[in-house]
mmCIF file of C-alpha atoms in Angstrom:
data_model
loop_
_atom_site.group_PDB
_atom_site.id
_atom_site.type_symbol
_atom_site.label_atom_id
_atom_site.label_comp_id
_atom_site.label_asym_id
_atom_site.label_seq_id
_atom_site.Cartn_x
_atom_site.Cartn_y
_atom_site.Cartn_z
ATOM 1 C CA UNK H 1 -2.140 0.586 37.199
ATOM 2 C CA UNK H 2 1.380 1.848 37.486
ATOM 3 C CA UNK H 3 2.484 5.457 36.149
ATOM 4 C CA UNK H 4 4.835 3.717 33.514
ATOM 5 C CA UNK H 5 1.988 1.862 32.047
ATOM 6 C CA UNK H 6 -0.258 4.733 32.037
ATOM 7 C CA UNK H 7 2.525 6.813 30.139
ATOM 8 C CA UNK H 8 2.917 3.854 27.615
ATOM 9 C CA UNK H 9 -0.982 3.871 27.066
ATOM 10 C CA UNK H 10 -1.076 7.479 26.448
ATOM 11 C CA UNK H 11 1.750 7.371 24.157
ATOM 12 C CA UNK H 12 0.397 4.488 22.285
ATOM 13 C CA UNK H 13 -3.043 6.548 22.003
ATOM 14 C CA UNK H 14 -1.210 9.478 20.773
ATOM 15 C CA UNK H 15 0.490 7.557 18.066
ATOM 16 C CA UNK H 16 -2.566 6.067 16.880
ATOM 17 C CA UNK H 17 -4.396 9.473 16.821
ATOM 18 C CA UNK H 18 -1.604 10.981 14.750
ATOM 19 C CA UNK H 19 -1.817 8.280 12.173
ATOM 20 C CA UNK H 20 -5.453 8.410 11.820
ATOM 21 C CA UNK H 21 -5.143 12.222 11.547
ATOM 22 C CA UNK H 22 -2.628 11.737 9.042
ATOM 23 C CA UNK H 23 -4.831 9.375 6.967
ATOM 24 C CA UNK H 24 -7.789 11.922 7.169
ATOM 25 C CA UNK H 25 -5.808 14.964 6.322
ATOM 26 C CA UNK H 26 -3.618 13.157 3.497
ATOM 27 C CA UNK H 27 -7.188 12.336 1.836
ATOM 28 C CA UNK H 28 -8.430 15.696 2.258
ATOM 29 C CA UNK H 29 -5.418 17.721 1.357
ATOM 30 C CA UNK H 30 -2.886 15.544 -0.153
ATOM 31 C CA UNK H 31 0.253 14.312 1.175
ATOM 32 C CA UNK H 32 2.454 17.092 -0.344
ATOM 33 C CA UNK H 33 0.441 20.073 0.931
ATOM 34 C CA UNK H 34 -0.243 18.487 4.364
ATOM 35 C CA UNK H 35 1.823 20.123 7.044
ATOM 36 C CA UNK H 36 2.637 18.522 10.632
ATOM 37 C CA UNK H 37 0.702 20.980 12.256
ATOM 38 C CA UNK H 38 -2.309 19.869 10.274
ATOM 39 C CA UNK H 39 -1.830 16.630 11.471
ATOM 40 C CA UNK H 40 -1.466 17.554 15.165
ATOM 41 C CA UNK H 41 -4.533 19.943 14.864
ATOM 42 C CA UNK H 42 -6.733 17.054 13.256
ATOM 43 C CA UNK H 43 -5.523 14.755 15.964
ATOM 44 C CA UNK H 44 -6.165 17.239 18.936
ATOM 45 C CA UNK H 45 -2.528 17.092 20.032
ATOM 46 C CA UNK H 46 0.237 19.317 20.549
ATOM 47 C CA UNK H 47 2.591 19.852 17.763
ATOM 48 C CA UNK H 48 5.441 19.010 19.844
ATOM 49 C CA UNK H 49 4.041 15.604 20.402
ATOM 50 C CA UNK H 50 4.425 14.631 17.184
ATOM 51 C CA UNK H 51 8.120 14.685 17.533
ATOM 52 C CA UNK H 52 7.819 12.183 20.279
ATOM 53 C CA UNK H 53 6.772 9.432 17.986
ATOM 54 C CA UNK H 54 8.066 10.484 14.446
ATOM 55 C CA UNK H 55 11.136 12.417 13.132
ATOM 56 C CA UNK H 56 8.978 14.038 10.397
ATOM 57 C CA UNK H 57 6.173 13.422 7.854
ATOM 58 C CA UNK H 58 8.245 10.864 5.882
ATOM 59 C CA UNK H 59 8.961 8.764 8.923
ATOM 60 C CA UNK H 60 4.910 8.742 9.636
ATOM 61 C CA UNK H 61 4.167 7.773 6.226
ATOM 62 C CA UNK H 62 6.603 4.976 6.486
ATOM 63 C CA UNK H 63 4.912 3.864 9.656
ATOM 64 C CA UNK H 64 1.427 3.982 8.115
ATOM 65 C CA UNK H 65 2.905 1.713 4.892
ATOM 66 C CA UNK H 66 4.210 -0.845 7.593
ATOM 67 C CA UNK H 67 0.938 -0.727 9.424
ATOM 68 C CA UNK H 68 -1.098 -1.186 5.970
ATOM 69 C CA UNK H 69 1.264 -4.173 4.997
ATOM 70 C CA UNK H 70 0.837 -5.955 8.467
ATOM 71 C CA UNK H 71 -2.957 -5.542 8.047
ATOM 72 C CA UNK H 72 -2.919 -7.097 4.548
ATOM 73 C CA UNK H 73 -0.789 -10.064 5.693
ATOM 74 C CA UNK H 74 -3.216 -10.610 8.591
ATOM 75 C CA UNK H 75 -6.248 -10.389 6.057
ATOM 76 C CA UNK H 76 -4.310 -12.729 3.530
ATOM 77 C CA UNK H 77 -3.589 -15.122 6.270
ATOM 78 C CA UNK H 78 -7.175 -15.386 7.157
ATOM 79 C CA UNK H 79 -8.627 -15.442 3.606
ATOM 80 C CA UNK H 80 -9.712 -18.495 1.599
ATOM 81 C CA UNK H 81 -8.786 -19.355 -2.066
ATOM 82 C CA UNK H 82 -4.999 -18.536 -1.792
ATOM 83 C CA UNK H 83 -3.258 -20.488 -4.388
ATOM 84 C CA UNK H 84 0.509 -20.105 -5.258
ATOM 85 C CA UNK H 85 0.348 -21.402 -8.771
ATOM 86 C CA UNK H 86 0.547 -18.498 -11.030
ATOM 87 C CA UNK H 87 -0.075 -20.937 -13.999
ATOM 88 C CA UNK H 88 -3.738 -20.824 -13.061
ATOM 89 C CA UNK H 89 -5.907 -17.927 -13.949
ATOM 90 C CA UNK H 90 -7.590 -18.301 -10.758
ATOM 91 C CA UNK H 91 -4.594 -17.844 -8.554
ATOM 92 C CA UNK H 92 -3.382 -14.712 -10.493
ATOM 93 C CA UNK H 93 -6.879 -13.319 -9.994
ATOM 94 C CA UNK H 94 -7.253 -14.107 -6.350
ATOM 95 C CA UNK H 95 -3.770 -11.850 -5.771
ATOM 96 C CA UNK H 96 -5.032 -9.025 -8.576
ATOM 97 C CA UNK H 97 -8.247 -8.896 -6.381
ATOM 98 C CA UNK H 98 -6.394 -8.745 -2.955
ATOM 99 C CA UNK H 99 -4.287 -5.980 -4.458
ATOM 100 C CA UNK H 100 -7.166 -3.972 -5.692
ATOM 101 C CA UNK H 101 -9.218 -4.106 -2.656
ATOM 102 C CA UNK H 102 -5.924 -3.167 -0.464
ATOM 103 C CA UNK H 103 -5.513 -0.065 -2.816
ATOM 104 C CA UNK H 104 -9.044 0.804 -2.319
ATOM 105 C CA UNK H 105 -9.263 0.575 1.025
ATOM 106 C CA UNK H 106 -5.972 2.717 1.534
ATOM 107 C CA UNK H 107 -6.623 5.226 -1.304
ATOM 108 C CA UNK H 108 -5.156 8.314 0.796
ATOM 109 C CA UNK H 109 -2.201 6.509 1.888
ATOM 110 C CA UNK H 110 -1.474 5.032 -1.629
ATOM 111 C CA UNK H 111 -1.534 8.379 -3.343
ATOM 112 C CA UNK H 112 0.630 9.884 -0.654
ATOM 113 C CA UNK H 113 3.435 7.023 -1.245
ATOM 114 C CA UNK H 114 3.320 7.854 -4.878
ATOM 115 C CA UNK H 115 3.585 11.699 -4.210
ATOM 116 C CA UNK H 116 6.348 11.139 -1.631
ATOM 117 C CA UNK H 117 8.432 8.902 -4.020
ATOM 118 C CA UNK H 118 8.151 11.320 -6.953
ATOM 119 C CA UNK H 119 9.391 14.354 -4.958
ATOM 120 C CA UNK H 120 11.966 12.494 -2.812
ATOM 121 C CA UNK H 121 13.586 9.627 -4.674
ATOM 122 C CA UNK H 122 15.510 8.492 -1.281
ATOM 123 C CA UNK H 123 12.258 8.179 0.505
ATOM 124 C CA UNK H 124 10.575 6.510 -2.422
ATOM 125 C CA UNK H 125 13.444 3.818 -2.150
ATOM 126 C CA UNK H 126 13.004 3.531 1.479
ATOM 127 C CA UNK H 127 9.109 2.855 0.896
ATOM 128 C CA UNK H 128 10.006 0.211 -1.819
ATOM 129 C CA UNK H 129 12.223 -1.300 0.706
ATOM 130 C CA UNK H 130 9.435 -1.857 3.209
ATOM 131 C CA UNK H 131 7.464 -3.844 0.396
ATOM 132 C CA UNK H 132 10.490 -6.088 -0.444
ATOM 133 C CA UNK H 133 9.119 -8.921 1.723
ATOM 134 C CA UNK H 134 5.850 -8.894 -0.187
ATOM 135 C CA UNK H 135 7.654 -8.843 -3.445
ATOM 136 C CA UNK H 136 9.716 -12.027 -2.262
ATOM 137 C CA UNK H 137 6.455 -13.916 -1.676
ATOM 138 C CA UNK H 138 4.849 -12.975 -4.798
ATOM 139 C CA UNK H 139 8.312 -14.230 -6.777
ATOM 140 C CA UNK H 140 7.867 -17.479 -5.054
ATOM 141 C CA UNK H 141 4.943 -17.881 -6.997
ATOM 142 C CA UNK H 142 6.559 -17.962 -10.222
ATOM 143 C CA UNK H 143 8.199 -21.150 -9.677
ATOM 144 C CA UNK H 144 4.773 -22.744 -10.623
ATOM 145 C CA UNK H 145 5.025 -21.435 -14.050
ATOM 146 C CA UNK H 146 6.135 -23.383 -17.139
ATOM 147 C CA UNK H 147 8.628 -21.059 -17.932
ATOM 148 C CA UNK H 148 9.521 -18.927 -14.692
ATOM 149 C CA UNK H 149 10.825 -15.562 -15.497
ATOM 150 C CA UNK H 150 14.733 -15.443 -16.003
ATOM 151 C CA UNK H 151 14.757 -12.075 -14.115
ATOM 152 C CA UNK H 152 12.058 -12.386 -11.202
ATOM 153 C CA UNK H 153 12.707 -9.054 -9.740
ATOM 154 C CA UNK H 154 12.078 -7.496 -13.062
ATOM 155 C CA UNK H 155 8.983 -9.434 -13.784
ATOM 156 C CA UNK H 156 7.554 -8.607 -10.334
ATOM 157 C CA UNK H 157 8.322 -4.708 -10.887
ATOM 158 C CA UNK H 158 6.298 -4.862 -14.053
ATOM 159 C CA UNK H 159 3.651 -6.663 -12.434
ATOM 160 C CA UNK H 160 3.759 -3.840 -9.502
ATOM 161 C CA UNK H 161 3.794 -1.284 -12.027
ATOM 162 C CA UNK H 162 0.886 -2.444 -14.120
ATOM 163 C CA UNK H 163 -1.384 -2.949 -11.039
ATOM 164 C CA UNK H 164 -0.325 0.237 -9.336
ATOM 165 C CA UNK H 165 -0.718 2.263 -12.472
ATOM 166 C CA UNK H 166 -4.134 0.806 -13.434
ATOM 167 C CA UNK H 167 -5.464 1.414 -10.024
ATOM 168 C CA UNK H 168 -4.185 5.147 -9.892
ATOM 169 C CA UNK H 169 -5.607 5.593 -13.076
ATOM 170 C CA UNK H 170 -9.073 4.489 -12.533
ATOM 171 C CA UNK H 171 -9.462 4.950 -8.813
ATOM 172 C CA UNK H 172 -7.792 8.448 -8.418
ATOM 173 C CA UNK H 173 -7.331 10.204 -11.764
ATOM 174 C CA UNK H 174 -10.340 8.764 -13.735
ATOM 175 C CA UNK H 175 -10.067 8.958 -17.571
ATOM 176 C CA UNK H 176 -10.810 12.424 -18.885
ATOM 177 C CA UNK H 177 -13.760 11.132 -21.029
ATOM 178 C CA UNK H 178 -15.778 10.276 -17.738
ATOM 179 C CA UNK H 179 -15.616 6.573 -18.219
ATOM 180 C CA UNK H 180 -15.761 4.405 -15.133
ATOM 181 C CA UNK H 181 -14.878 0.721 -14.330
ATOM 182 C CA UNK H 182 -16.282 -1.586 -11.963
ATOM 183 C CA UNK H 183 -14.273 -3.492 -9.537
ATOM 184 C CA UNK H 184 -14.785 -6.888 -11.296
ATOM 185 C CA UNK H 185 -13.940 -5.656 -14.732
ATOM 186 C CA UNK H 186 -10.821 -3.813 -13.470
ATOM 187 C CA UNK H 187 -9.791 -7.250 -11.753
ATOM 188 C CA UNK H 188 -10.810 -9.135 -14.602
ATOM 189 C CA UNK H 189 -8.770 -6.805 -16.865
ATOM 190 C CA UNK H 190 -5.475 -7.174 -14.903
ATOM 191 C CA UNK H 191 -5.816 -10.784 -14.265
ATOM 192 C CA UNK H 192 -6.052 -11.644 -18.010
ATOM 193 C CA UNK H 193 -3.026 -9.374 -18.867
ATOM 194 C CA UNK H 194 -0.832 -10.794 -16.075
ATOM 195 C CA UNK H 195 -1.815 -14.398 -16.605
ATOM 196 C CA UNK H 196 -1.419 -14.099 -20.398
ATOM 197 C CA UNK H 197 1.963 -12.343 -19.907
ATOM 198 C CA UNK H 198 3.243 -14.770 -17.097
ATOM 199 C CA UNK H 199 1.833 -18.041 -18.257
ATOM 200 C CA UNK H 200 1.705 -17.456 -22.004
#
């Protein structure tokens, strides 16, 4: 094994360790209160090593979001039951269920994305841009509707806001009255609202 290969492997290992540590620390402390030294300490790495991989906490969060979306794309590519025809209730439900599972699996990162966008609108715009490809994929599904939205970007932003807000309410905040909701009930509620709104 050459020294160059060994260096690359060590660098890749450090980057992976920093990302995993960030997920854990974000889950424990929240994105806003997490310091870079918290991440490096959790990763067992020197603070200076962080800057060999990321310019700051914001760039690390962007990298985590890209990783999450790439993982989701692989999962969807391997999954069965995908249908692009949003005139069908089952097709809408498949996508809602995929989003709900994605949000649940990446709860700490999704909260971090929300917090980061609230305090830094420019970062929020960059994070939204990373999801633009996924938005385009969803917009293509509108072509199957009897009356496709005249403004598909507006429609997809409303769809995303509904799903994200609902997931945040029930998976993060939880209603003040202590009520809970099952995954199936959450997915059914979102599916019925979205299908009715899109297909009429």
